[in-house]
PDB file of C-alpha atoms and ligand atoms in Angstrom:
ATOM      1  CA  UNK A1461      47.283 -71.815  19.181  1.00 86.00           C
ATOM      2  CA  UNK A1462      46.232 -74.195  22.002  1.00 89.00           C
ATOM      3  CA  UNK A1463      45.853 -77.623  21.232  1.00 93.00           C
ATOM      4  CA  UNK A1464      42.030 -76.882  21.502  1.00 95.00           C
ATOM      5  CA  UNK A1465      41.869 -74.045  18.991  1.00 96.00           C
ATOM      6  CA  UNK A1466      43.701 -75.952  16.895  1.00 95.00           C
ATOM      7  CA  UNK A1467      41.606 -78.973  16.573  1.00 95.00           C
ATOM      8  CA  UNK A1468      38.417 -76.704  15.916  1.00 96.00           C
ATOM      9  CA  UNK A1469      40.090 -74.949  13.581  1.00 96.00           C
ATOM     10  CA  UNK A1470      40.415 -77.927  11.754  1.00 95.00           C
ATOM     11  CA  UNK A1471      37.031 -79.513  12.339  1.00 95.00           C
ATOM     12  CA  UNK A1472      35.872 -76.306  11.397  1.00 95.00           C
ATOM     13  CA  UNK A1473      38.206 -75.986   7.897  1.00 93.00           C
ATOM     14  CA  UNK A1474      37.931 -79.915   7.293  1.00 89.00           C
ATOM     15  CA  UNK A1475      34.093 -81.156   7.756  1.00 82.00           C
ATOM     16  CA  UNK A1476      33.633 -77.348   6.014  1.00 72.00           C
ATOM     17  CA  UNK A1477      29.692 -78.212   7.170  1.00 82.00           C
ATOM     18  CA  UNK A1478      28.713 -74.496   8.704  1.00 93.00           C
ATOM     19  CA  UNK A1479      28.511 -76.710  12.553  1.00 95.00           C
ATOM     20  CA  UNK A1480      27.385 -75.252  15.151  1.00 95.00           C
ATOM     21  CA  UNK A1481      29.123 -74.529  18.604  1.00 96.00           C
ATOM     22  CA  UNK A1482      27.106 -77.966  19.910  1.00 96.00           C
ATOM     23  CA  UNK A1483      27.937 -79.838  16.837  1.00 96.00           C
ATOM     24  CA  UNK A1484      31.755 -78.428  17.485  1.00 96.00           C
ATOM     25  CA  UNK A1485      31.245 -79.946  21.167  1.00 97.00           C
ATOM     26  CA  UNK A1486      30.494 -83.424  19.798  1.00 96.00           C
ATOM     27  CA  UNK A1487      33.168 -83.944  17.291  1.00 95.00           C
ATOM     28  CA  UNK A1488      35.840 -82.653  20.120  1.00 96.00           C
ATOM     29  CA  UNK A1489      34.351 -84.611  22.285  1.00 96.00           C
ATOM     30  CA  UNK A1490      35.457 -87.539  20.259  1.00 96.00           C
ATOM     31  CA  UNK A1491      39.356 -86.300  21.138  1.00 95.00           C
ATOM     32  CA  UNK A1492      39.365 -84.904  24.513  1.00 96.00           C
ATOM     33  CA  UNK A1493      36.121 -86.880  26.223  1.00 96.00           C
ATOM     34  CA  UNK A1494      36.422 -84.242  29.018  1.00 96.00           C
ATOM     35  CA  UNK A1495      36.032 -80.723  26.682  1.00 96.00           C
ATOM     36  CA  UNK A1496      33.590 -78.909  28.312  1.00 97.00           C
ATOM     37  CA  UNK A1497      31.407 -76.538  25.864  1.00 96.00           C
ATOM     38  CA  UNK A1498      32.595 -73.255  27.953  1.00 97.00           C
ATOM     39  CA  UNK A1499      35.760 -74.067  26.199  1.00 96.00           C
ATOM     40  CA  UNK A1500      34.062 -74.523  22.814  1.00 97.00           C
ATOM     41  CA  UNK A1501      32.932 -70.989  23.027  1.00 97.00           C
ATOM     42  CA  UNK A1502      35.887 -69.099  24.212  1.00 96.00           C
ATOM     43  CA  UNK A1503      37.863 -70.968  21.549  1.00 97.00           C
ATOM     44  CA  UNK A1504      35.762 -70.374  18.733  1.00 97.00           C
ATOM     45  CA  UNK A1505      35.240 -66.750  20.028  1.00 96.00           C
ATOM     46  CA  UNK A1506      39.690 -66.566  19.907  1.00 97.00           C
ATOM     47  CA  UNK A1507      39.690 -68.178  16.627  1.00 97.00           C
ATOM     48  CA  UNK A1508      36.888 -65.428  15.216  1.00 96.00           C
ATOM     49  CA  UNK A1509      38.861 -62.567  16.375  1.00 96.00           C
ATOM     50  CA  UNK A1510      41.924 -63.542  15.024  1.00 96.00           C
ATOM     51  CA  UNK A1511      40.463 -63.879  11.663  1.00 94.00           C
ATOM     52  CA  UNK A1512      40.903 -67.491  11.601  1.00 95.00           C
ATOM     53  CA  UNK A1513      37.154 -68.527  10.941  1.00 95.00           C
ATOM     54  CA  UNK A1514      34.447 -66.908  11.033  1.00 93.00           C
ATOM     55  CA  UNK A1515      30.995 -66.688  12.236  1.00 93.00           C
ATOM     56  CA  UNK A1516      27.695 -66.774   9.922  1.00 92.00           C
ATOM     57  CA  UNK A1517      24.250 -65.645  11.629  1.00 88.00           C
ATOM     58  CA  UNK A1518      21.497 -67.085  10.647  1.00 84.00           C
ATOM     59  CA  UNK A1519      18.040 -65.575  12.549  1.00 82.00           C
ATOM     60  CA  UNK A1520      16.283 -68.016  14.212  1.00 83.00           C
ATOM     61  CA  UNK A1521      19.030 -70.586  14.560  1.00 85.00           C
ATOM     62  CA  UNK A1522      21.806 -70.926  16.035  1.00 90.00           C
ATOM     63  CA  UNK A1523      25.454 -69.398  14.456  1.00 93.00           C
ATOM     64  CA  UNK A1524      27.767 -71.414  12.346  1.00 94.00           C
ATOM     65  CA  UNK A1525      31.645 -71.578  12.412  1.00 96.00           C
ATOM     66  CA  UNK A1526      32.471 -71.461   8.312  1.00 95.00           C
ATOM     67  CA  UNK A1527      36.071 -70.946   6.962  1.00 94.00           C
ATOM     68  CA  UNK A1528      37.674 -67.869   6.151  1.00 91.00           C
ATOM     69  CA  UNK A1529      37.572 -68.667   2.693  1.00 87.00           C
ATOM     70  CA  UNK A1530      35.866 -65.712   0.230  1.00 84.00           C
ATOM     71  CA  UNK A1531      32.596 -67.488  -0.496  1.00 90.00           C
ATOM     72  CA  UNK A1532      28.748 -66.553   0.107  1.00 91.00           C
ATOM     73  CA  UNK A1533      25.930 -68.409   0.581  1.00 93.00           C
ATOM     74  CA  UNK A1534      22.699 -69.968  -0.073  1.00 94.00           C
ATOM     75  CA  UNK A1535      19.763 -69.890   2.942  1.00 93.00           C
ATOM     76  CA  UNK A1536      16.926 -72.792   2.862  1.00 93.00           C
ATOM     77  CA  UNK A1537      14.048 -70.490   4.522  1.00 91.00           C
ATOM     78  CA  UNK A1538      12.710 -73.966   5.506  1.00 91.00           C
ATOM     79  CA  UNK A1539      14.934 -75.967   7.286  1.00 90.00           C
ATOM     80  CA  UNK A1540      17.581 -73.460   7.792  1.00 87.00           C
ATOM     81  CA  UNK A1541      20.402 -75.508   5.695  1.00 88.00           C
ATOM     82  CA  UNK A1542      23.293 -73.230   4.678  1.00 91.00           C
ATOM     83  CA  UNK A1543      24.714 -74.433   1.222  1.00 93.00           C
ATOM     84  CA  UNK A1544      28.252 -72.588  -0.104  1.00 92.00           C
ATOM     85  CA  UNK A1545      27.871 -70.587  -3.607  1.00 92.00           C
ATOM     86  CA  UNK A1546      30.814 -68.521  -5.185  1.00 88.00           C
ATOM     87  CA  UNK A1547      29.699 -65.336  -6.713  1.00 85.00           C
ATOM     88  CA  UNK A1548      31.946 -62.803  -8.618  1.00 87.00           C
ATOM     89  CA  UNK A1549      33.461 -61.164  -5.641  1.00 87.00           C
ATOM     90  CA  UNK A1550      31.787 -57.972  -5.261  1.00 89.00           C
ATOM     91  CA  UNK A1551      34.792 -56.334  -3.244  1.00 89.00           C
ATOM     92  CA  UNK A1552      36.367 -54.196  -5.949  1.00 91.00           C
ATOM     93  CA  UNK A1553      32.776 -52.455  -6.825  1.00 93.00           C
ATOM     94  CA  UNK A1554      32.008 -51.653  -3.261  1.00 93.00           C
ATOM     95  CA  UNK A1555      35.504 -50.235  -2.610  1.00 94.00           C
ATOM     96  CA  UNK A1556      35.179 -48.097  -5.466  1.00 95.00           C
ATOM     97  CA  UNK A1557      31.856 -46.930  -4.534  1.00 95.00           C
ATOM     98  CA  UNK A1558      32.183 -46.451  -1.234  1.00 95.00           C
ATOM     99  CA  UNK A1559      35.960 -45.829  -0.800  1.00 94.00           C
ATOM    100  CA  UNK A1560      37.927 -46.301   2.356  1.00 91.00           C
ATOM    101  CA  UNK A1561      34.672 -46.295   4.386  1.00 92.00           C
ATOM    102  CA  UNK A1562      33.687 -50.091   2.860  1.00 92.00           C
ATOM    103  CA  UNK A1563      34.634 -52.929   5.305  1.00 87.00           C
ATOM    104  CA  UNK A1564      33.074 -56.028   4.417  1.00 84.00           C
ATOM    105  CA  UNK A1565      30.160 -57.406   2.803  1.00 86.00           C
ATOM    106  CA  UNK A1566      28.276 -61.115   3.299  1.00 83.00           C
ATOM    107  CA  UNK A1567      25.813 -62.079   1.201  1.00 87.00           C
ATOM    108  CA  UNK A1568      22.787 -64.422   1.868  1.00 91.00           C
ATOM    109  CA  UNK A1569      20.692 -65.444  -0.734  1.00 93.00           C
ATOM    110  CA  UNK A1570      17.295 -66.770   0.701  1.00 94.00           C
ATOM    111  CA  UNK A1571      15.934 -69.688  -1.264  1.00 95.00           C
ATOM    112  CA  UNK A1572      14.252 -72.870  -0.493  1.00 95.00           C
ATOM    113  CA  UNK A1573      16.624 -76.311  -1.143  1.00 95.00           C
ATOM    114  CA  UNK A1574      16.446 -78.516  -3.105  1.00 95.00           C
ATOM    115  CA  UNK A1575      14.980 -81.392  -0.332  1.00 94.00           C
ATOM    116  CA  UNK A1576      12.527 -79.031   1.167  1.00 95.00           C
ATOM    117  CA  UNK A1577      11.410 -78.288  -2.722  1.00 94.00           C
ATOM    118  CA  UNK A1578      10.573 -82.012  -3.339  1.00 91.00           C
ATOM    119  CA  UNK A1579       8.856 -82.457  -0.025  1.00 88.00           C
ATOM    120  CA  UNK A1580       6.340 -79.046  -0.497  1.00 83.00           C
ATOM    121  CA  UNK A1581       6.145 -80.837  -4.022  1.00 81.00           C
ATOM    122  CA  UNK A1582       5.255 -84.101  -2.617  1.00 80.00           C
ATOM    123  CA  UNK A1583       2.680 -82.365  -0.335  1.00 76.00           C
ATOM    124  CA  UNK A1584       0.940 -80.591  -2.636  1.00 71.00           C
ATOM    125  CA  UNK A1585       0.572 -83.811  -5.009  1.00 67.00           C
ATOM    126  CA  UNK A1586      -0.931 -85.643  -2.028  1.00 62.00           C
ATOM    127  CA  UNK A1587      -3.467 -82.816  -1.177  1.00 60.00           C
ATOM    128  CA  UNK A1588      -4.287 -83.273  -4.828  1.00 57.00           C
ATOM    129  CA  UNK A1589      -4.785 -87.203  -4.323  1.00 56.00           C
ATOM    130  CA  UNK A1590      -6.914 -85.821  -1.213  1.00 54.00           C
ATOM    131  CA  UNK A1591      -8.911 -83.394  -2.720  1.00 48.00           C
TER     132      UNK A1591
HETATM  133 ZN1   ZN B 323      15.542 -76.876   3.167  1.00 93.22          ZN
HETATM  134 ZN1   ZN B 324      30.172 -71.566   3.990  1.00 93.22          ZN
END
């Protein structure tokens, strides 16, 4: 590992906050000033393919670096936050079902957080004030 891979691994293992390449860019920044985001990319890119992290798409915003841990997770269709959530690991019942042609699975559950809850709460009281 270059010294470079090896401090985003750990920002990525250690603040364990789903960041984004730019977020990545800030916090190295605070190591080595002169880290340019070019090398952001093609070290988060080396760490992905060597299994190290991994990568969790989100539509309509940008990826996240996560651990490698097992765990799934929880979507806010709102503002987009990602939240960790452990589930019964579903490997064993998809590799008996589908056999040697299973390769993964990654489950999103879609839901809206617990913040952006009480703020559409707080709206809707207010437009009842209003009303
Ligand atoms: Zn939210
Ligand atoms: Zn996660």
């Amino acid at each position: 590992m270059t010294k470079y891979e090896k401090q985003i691994y750990e920002i990525v293992n250690k603040l364990a906050g789903h960041l984004t390449a730019d977020q990545i860019f800030t916090e190295l920044k605070k190591i080595y000033p002169s880290v340019s985001l070019a090398t952001i990319y093609n070290n988060l890119n080396k760490l992905c393919e060597a299994g190290l992290i991994r990568k969790v798409l989100i539509e309509g915003s940008p990826d996240r670096y996560d651990r490698i841990a097992k765990h799934d997770h929880l979507v806010c269709t709102k503002c987009g936050r990602l939240t960790d959530i452990c589930f019964e690991d579903l490997t064993a019942s998809l590799k008996e079902q589908l056999g040697s042609s299973f390769f993964a699975y990654d489950l999103k559950v879609f839901y809206i957080c617990p913040e952006c809850r009480d703020l559409s709460a707080a709206g809707n009281a207010m437009q009842h004030v209003y009303r």
